[in-house]
XYZ file of C-alpha atoms in Angstrom:
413
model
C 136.257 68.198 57.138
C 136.802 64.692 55.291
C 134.037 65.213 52.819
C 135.740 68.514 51.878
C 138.625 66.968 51.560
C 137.648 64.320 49.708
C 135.091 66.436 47.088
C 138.665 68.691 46.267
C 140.415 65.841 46.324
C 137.984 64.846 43.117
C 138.472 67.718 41.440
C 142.298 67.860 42.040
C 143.959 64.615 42.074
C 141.075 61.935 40.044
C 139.639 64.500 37.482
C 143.447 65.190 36.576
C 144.649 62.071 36.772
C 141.938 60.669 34.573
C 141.967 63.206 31.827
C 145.303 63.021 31.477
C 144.567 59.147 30.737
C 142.554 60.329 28.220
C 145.943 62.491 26.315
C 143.818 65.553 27.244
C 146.223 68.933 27.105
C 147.840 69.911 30.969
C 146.170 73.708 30.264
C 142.662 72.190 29.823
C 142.931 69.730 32.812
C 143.866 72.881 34.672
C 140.526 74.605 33.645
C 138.439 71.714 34.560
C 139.929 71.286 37.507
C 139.550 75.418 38.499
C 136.430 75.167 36.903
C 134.720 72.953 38.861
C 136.637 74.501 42.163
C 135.089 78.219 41.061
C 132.274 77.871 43.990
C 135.139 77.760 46.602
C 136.468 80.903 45.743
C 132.411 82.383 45.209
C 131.634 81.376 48.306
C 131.505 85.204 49.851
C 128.607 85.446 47.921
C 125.970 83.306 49.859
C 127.948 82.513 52.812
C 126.222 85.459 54.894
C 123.031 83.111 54.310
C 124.713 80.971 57.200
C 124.603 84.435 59.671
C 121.325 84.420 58.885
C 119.590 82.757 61.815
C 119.299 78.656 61.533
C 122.557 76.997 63.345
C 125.731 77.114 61.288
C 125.168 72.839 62.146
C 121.816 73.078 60.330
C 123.785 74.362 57.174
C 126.685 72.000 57.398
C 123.907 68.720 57.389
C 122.246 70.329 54.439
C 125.239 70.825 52.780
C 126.364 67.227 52.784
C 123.556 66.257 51.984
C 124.080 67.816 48.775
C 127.476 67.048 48.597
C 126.739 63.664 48.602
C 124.442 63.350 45.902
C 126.638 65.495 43.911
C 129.782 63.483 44.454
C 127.502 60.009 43.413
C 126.069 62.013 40.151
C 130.156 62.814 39.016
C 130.895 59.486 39.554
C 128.052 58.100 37.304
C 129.169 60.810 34.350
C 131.746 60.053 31.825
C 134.362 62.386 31.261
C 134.524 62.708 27.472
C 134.871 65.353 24.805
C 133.465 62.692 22.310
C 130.415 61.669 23.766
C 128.035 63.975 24.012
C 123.994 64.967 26.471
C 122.614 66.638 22.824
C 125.156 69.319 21.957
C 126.980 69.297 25.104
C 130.324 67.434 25.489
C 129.947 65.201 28.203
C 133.384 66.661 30.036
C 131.151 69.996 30.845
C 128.263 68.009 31.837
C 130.889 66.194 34.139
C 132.213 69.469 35.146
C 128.879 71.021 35.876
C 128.320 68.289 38.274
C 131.421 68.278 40.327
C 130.296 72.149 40.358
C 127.408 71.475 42.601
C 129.186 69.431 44.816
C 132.305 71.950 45.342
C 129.048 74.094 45.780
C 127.890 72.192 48.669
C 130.944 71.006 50.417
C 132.353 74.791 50.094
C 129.316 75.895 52.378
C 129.852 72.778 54.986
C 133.698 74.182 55.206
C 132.215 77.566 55.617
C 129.894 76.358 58.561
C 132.625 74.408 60.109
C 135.018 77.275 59.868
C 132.093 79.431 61.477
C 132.133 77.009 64.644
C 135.304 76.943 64.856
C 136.035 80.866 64.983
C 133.138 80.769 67.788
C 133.634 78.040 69.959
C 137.827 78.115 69.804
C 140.352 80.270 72.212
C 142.573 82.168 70.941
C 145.557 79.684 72.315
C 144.212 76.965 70.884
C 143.338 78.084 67.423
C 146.334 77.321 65.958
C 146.063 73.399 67.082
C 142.391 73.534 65.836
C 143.670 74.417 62.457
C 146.178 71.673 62.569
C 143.345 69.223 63.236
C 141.067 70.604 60.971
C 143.988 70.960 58.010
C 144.682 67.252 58.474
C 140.633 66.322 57.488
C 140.966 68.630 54.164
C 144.639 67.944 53.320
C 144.679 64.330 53.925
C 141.302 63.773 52.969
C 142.083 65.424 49.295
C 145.143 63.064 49.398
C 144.076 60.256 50.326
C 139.838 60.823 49.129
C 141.841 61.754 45.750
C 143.521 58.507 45.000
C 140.716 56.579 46.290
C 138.744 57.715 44.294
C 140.965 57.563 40.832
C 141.583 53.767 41.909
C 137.770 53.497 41.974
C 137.111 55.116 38.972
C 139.961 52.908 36.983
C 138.666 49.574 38.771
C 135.115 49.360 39.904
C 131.492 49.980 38.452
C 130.400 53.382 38.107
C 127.595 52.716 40.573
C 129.831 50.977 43.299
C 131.671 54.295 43.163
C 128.846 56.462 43.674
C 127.271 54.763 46.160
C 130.870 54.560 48.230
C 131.264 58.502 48.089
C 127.697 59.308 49.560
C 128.741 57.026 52.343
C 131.638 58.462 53.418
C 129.770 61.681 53.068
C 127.208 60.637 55.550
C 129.249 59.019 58.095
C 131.873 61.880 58.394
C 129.191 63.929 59.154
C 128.218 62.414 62.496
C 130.404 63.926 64.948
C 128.758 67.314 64.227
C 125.556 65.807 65.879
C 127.534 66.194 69.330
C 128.490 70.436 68.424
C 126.588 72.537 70.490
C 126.215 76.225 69.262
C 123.925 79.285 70.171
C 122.252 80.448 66.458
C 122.658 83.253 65.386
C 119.934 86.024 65.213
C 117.610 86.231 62.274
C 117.775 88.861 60.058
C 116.373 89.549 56.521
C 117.929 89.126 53.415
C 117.973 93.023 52.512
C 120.164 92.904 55.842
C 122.592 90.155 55.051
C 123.026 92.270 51.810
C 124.117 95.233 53.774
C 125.809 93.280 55.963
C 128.282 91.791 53.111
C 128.901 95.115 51.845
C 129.447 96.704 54.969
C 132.126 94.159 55.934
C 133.950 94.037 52.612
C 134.537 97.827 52.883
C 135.201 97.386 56.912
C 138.106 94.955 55.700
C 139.676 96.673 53.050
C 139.361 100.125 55.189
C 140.951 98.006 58.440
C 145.080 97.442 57.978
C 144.687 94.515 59.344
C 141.943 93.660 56.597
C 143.504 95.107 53.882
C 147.356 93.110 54.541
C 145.569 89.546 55.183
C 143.511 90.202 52.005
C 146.615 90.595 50.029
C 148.266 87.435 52.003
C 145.153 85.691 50.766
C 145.625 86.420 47.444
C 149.312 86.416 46.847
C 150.674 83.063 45.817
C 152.180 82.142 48.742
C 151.454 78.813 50.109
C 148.913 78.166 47.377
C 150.041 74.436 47.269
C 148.982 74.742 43.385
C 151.327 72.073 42.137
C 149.038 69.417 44.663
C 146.623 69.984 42.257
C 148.240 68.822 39.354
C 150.386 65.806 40.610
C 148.395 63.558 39.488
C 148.565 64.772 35.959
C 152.182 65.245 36.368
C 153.439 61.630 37.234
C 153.234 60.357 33.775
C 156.308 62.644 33.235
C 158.000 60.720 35.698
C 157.010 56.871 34.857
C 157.794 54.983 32.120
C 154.676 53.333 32.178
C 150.890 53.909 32.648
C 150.713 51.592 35.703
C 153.312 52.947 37.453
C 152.426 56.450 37.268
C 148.883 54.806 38.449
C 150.796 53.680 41.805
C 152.569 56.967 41.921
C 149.341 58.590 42.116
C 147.403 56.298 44.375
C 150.448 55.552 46.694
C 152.581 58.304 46.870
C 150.469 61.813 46.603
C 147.629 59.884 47.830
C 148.360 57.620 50.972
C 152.168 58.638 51.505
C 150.602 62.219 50.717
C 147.631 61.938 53.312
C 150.417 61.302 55.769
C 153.128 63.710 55.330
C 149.815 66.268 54.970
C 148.524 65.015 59.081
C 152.214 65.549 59.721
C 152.692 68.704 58.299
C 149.187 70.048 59.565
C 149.685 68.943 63.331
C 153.667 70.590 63.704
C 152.297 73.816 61.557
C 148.898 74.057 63.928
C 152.156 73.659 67.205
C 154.347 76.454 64.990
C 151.170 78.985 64.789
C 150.582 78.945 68.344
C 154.148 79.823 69.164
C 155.696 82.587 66.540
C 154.260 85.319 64.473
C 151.272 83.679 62.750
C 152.135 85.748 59.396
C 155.558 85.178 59.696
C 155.238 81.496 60.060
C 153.384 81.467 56.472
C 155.362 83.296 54.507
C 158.005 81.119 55.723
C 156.216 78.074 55.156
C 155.258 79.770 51.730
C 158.992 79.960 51.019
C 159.730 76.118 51.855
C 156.917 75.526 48.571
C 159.331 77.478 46.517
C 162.348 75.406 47.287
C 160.622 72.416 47.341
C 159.333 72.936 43.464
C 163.074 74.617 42.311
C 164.373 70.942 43.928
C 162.161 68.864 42.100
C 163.072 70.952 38.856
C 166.649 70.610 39.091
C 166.099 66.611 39.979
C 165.528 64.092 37.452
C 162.581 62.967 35.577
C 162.070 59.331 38.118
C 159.829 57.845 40.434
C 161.973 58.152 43.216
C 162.675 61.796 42.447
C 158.959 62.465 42.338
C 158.341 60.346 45.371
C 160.903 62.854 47.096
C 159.513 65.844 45.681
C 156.338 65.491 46.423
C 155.943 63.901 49.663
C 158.270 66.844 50.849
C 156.141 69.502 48.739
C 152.912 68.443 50.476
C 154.309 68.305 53.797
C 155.156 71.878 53.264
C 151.451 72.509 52.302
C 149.957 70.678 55.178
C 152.224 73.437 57.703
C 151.064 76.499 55.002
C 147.159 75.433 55.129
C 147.252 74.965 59.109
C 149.410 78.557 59.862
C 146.919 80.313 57.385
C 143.998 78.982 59.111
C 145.579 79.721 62.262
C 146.084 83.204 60.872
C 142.666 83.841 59.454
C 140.683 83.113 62.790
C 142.901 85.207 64.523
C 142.097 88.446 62.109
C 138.411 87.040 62.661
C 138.688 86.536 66.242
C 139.737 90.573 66.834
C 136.968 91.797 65.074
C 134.005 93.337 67.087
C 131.564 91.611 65.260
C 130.372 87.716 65.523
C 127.347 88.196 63.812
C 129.351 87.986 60.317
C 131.428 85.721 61.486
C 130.780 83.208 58.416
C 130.858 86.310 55.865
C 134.701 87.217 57.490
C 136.044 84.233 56.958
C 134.751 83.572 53.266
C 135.761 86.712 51.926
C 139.401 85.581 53.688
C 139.149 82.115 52.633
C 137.685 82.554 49.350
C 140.703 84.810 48.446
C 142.893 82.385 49.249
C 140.999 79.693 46.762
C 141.379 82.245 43.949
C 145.305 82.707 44.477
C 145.021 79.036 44.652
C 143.212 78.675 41.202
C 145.409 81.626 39.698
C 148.460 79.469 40.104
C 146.951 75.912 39.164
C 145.740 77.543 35.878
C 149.452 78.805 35.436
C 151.147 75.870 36.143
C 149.074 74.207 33.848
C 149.760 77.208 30.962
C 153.846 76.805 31.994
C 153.796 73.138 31.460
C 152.002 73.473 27.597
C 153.696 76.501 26.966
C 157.329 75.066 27.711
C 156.401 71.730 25.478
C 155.342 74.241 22.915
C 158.817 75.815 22.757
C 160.954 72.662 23.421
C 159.487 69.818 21.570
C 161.925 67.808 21.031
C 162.941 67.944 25.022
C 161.627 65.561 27.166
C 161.183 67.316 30.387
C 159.835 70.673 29.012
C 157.000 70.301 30.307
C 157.620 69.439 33.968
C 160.802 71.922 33.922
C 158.101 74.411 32.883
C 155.511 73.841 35.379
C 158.001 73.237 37.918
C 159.993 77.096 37.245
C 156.444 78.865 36.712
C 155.175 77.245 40.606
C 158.284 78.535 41.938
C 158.636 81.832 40.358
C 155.281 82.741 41.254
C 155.937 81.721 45.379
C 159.166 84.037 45.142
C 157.252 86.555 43.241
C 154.801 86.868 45.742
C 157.062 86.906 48.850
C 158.499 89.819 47.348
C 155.431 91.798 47.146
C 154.729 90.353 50.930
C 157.729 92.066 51.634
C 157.319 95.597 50.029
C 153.880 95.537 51.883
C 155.473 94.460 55.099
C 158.102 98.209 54.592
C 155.322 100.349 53.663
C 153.088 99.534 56.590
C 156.159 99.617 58.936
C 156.568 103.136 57.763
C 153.220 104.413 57.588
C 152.823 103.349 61.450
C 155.221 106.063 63.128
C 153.604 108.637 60.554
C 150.023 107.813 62.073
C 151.539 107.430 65.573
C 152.802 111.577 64.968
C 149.334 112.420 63.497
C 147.736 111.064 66.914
């Protein structure tokens, strides 16, 4: 999972941190950043391609593959708005190419996800996820501010050539996974397949309540997307919000995220897996209204957000806990892969829903306090935290009305 880690970690800790460099607006860093992301939350649409026969492996080497020579391309592609490849703004080129590469690593995650659901027992799914949360969390951490260091201190080339080989070597341990492929079928019946499951999900209770978990902003971690950009409000100069990047939400970050993902994969084996989020989901909340009512300093955001993504390293291992356990019930394995994008990329859009809106409350709060220094971060801050407590409160009315639709079914049978 490091090279999926460490392709979001691009798109979510560098690309902000670097635009923002650049006095770019917090609402259009958002959009590149969500832009660029889109494929992770599109993924339903070509992940039954993977239940198609070949091994789920077969897809995952192809798929870093790609994600390599994506990640080298961004890296050789200057992020401007001024210069321009003939009447395109070089920012969209940029953002095209970190496209292909979310592209690519989206489909490894999808394959590895896949193996996972097959290969794991139920009583250990939760530690899996734990395991598997600490290669994407800490690899967007810590992947994130390498690669913003990189980008700020070496040649363009010496960066790309760095990212393919992390790509390459973190894919060598699936050379040891052993899985029986899946059988072939045609692509008129992966079509069929892909509509027949969406309906069998939304029909199921099950389906339809963890597709409105997936999508509620609960646990969306949205505001580790926009750290980066963020520290400038809370460093008085350029290189120290540098070393808040790189240090704190990156290396500090990576570790609190292991930490986080390892006691949340421990918590998800032993409670209520949907419980245990929207707990966890709460814990976001207060971590974001505590950084809002803190001041505008490095240590403050050193608190806040080492404590914010340790929080979203126990959300992103109980979810995944949670999702292959609504997988694991179902009476199907063919569609395994097609299951758990539809969950997953639901989860990606909440996740994008909320980064764009942080962004929008941060612009939108300077817009109507100018004159007040911590507008901004006060607004991104109270929008993050509104939408968590928001969304637990629609978690909850759906939590009443299926507790009192069950006796009426139980009379009907």
């Amino acid at each position: 999972m490091l090279p999926f880690g460490l392709t979001v970690g691009f798109a979510t800790i560098a690309v902000p941190f670097v635009l923002r460099s650049r006095g770019l607006p917090m609402t259009l860093i958002a959009t590149v950043s969500q832009a660029a992301s889109l494929p992770h939350v599109i993924k339903p649409f070509w992940s039954p391609l993977l239940d198609s026969g070949p091994r789920r492996r077969t897809w995952f080497f192809a798929s870093i593959a790609l994600t390599a020579a994506g990640l080298a391309a961004t890296a050789l592609i200057p992020p401007s708005l001024t210069e321009r490849l003939g009447p395109v703004p070089m920012l969209w080129v940029y953002t095209a190419a970190l496209f292909v590469a979310q592209a690519a690593v989206a489909t490894s995650s999808s394959a590895v996800l896949a193996m996972m659901a097959l290969t794991v027992a139920d009583a250990k799914r939760g530690a899996a996820s734990g395991w598997q949360t600490a290669g994407n969390l800490a690899g967007t951490a810590v992947g994130g501010a390498l690669i913003a260091w990189m980008i700020s201190h070496l040649a363009t080339s010496t960066t790309a050539i760095t990212l393919a080989a992390i790509c390459a070597l973190s894919a060598i341990p699936a050379l040891f996974v052993h899985e029986v492929p899946p059988p072939r079928r045609s692509p008129a019946r992966l079509i069929a397949d892909l509509v027949a499951e969406m309906w069998r999900t939304l029909r199921s209770r099950e389906g339809w309540t963890g597709m409105v978990i997936c999508l509620s902003p609960v646990g969306a971690g949205a505001l580790t997307n926009l750290f980066s950009a963020l520290a400038r409000d809370y460093a008085p100069t350029d290189a120290a919000a540098e070393h808040l990047v790189i240090v704190v939400a990156g290396l500090f970050g990576g570790v609190v995220n292991i930490v986080g993902a390892l006691v949340g994969g421990v918590l998800a084996d032993r409670m209520n897996r949907r419980l245990a989020y929207a707990l966890c989901g709460a814990l976001s909340g207060v971590c974001a209204i505590a950084m809002l009512l803190g001041p505008a300093s490095p240590l403050a955001f050193t608190v806040g957000c080492l404590a914010y993504q340790l929080v979203n390293g126990l959300c992103y291992a109980v979810f995944y806990s949670f999702v292959l356990e609504l997988v694991g019930k179902r009476e199907s394995v063919t569609t395994v892969t097609t299951q758990l994008a539809l969950y997953i990329g639901a989860s990606n859009l909440a996740a994008s829903y909320v980064t764009w809106l942080d962004g929008f409350g941060y612009d939108r709060a300077r817009a109507l306090a100018p004159g007040w220094a911590s507008a901004g971060r006060v607004g991104m801050l109270a929008m993050d935290a509104l939408l968590t407590f928001a969304g637990l409160g629609v978690l909850a009315a759906m939590t009443l009305y299926v507790r009192r639709k069950a006796p009426a079914r139980q009379a009907e049978r």
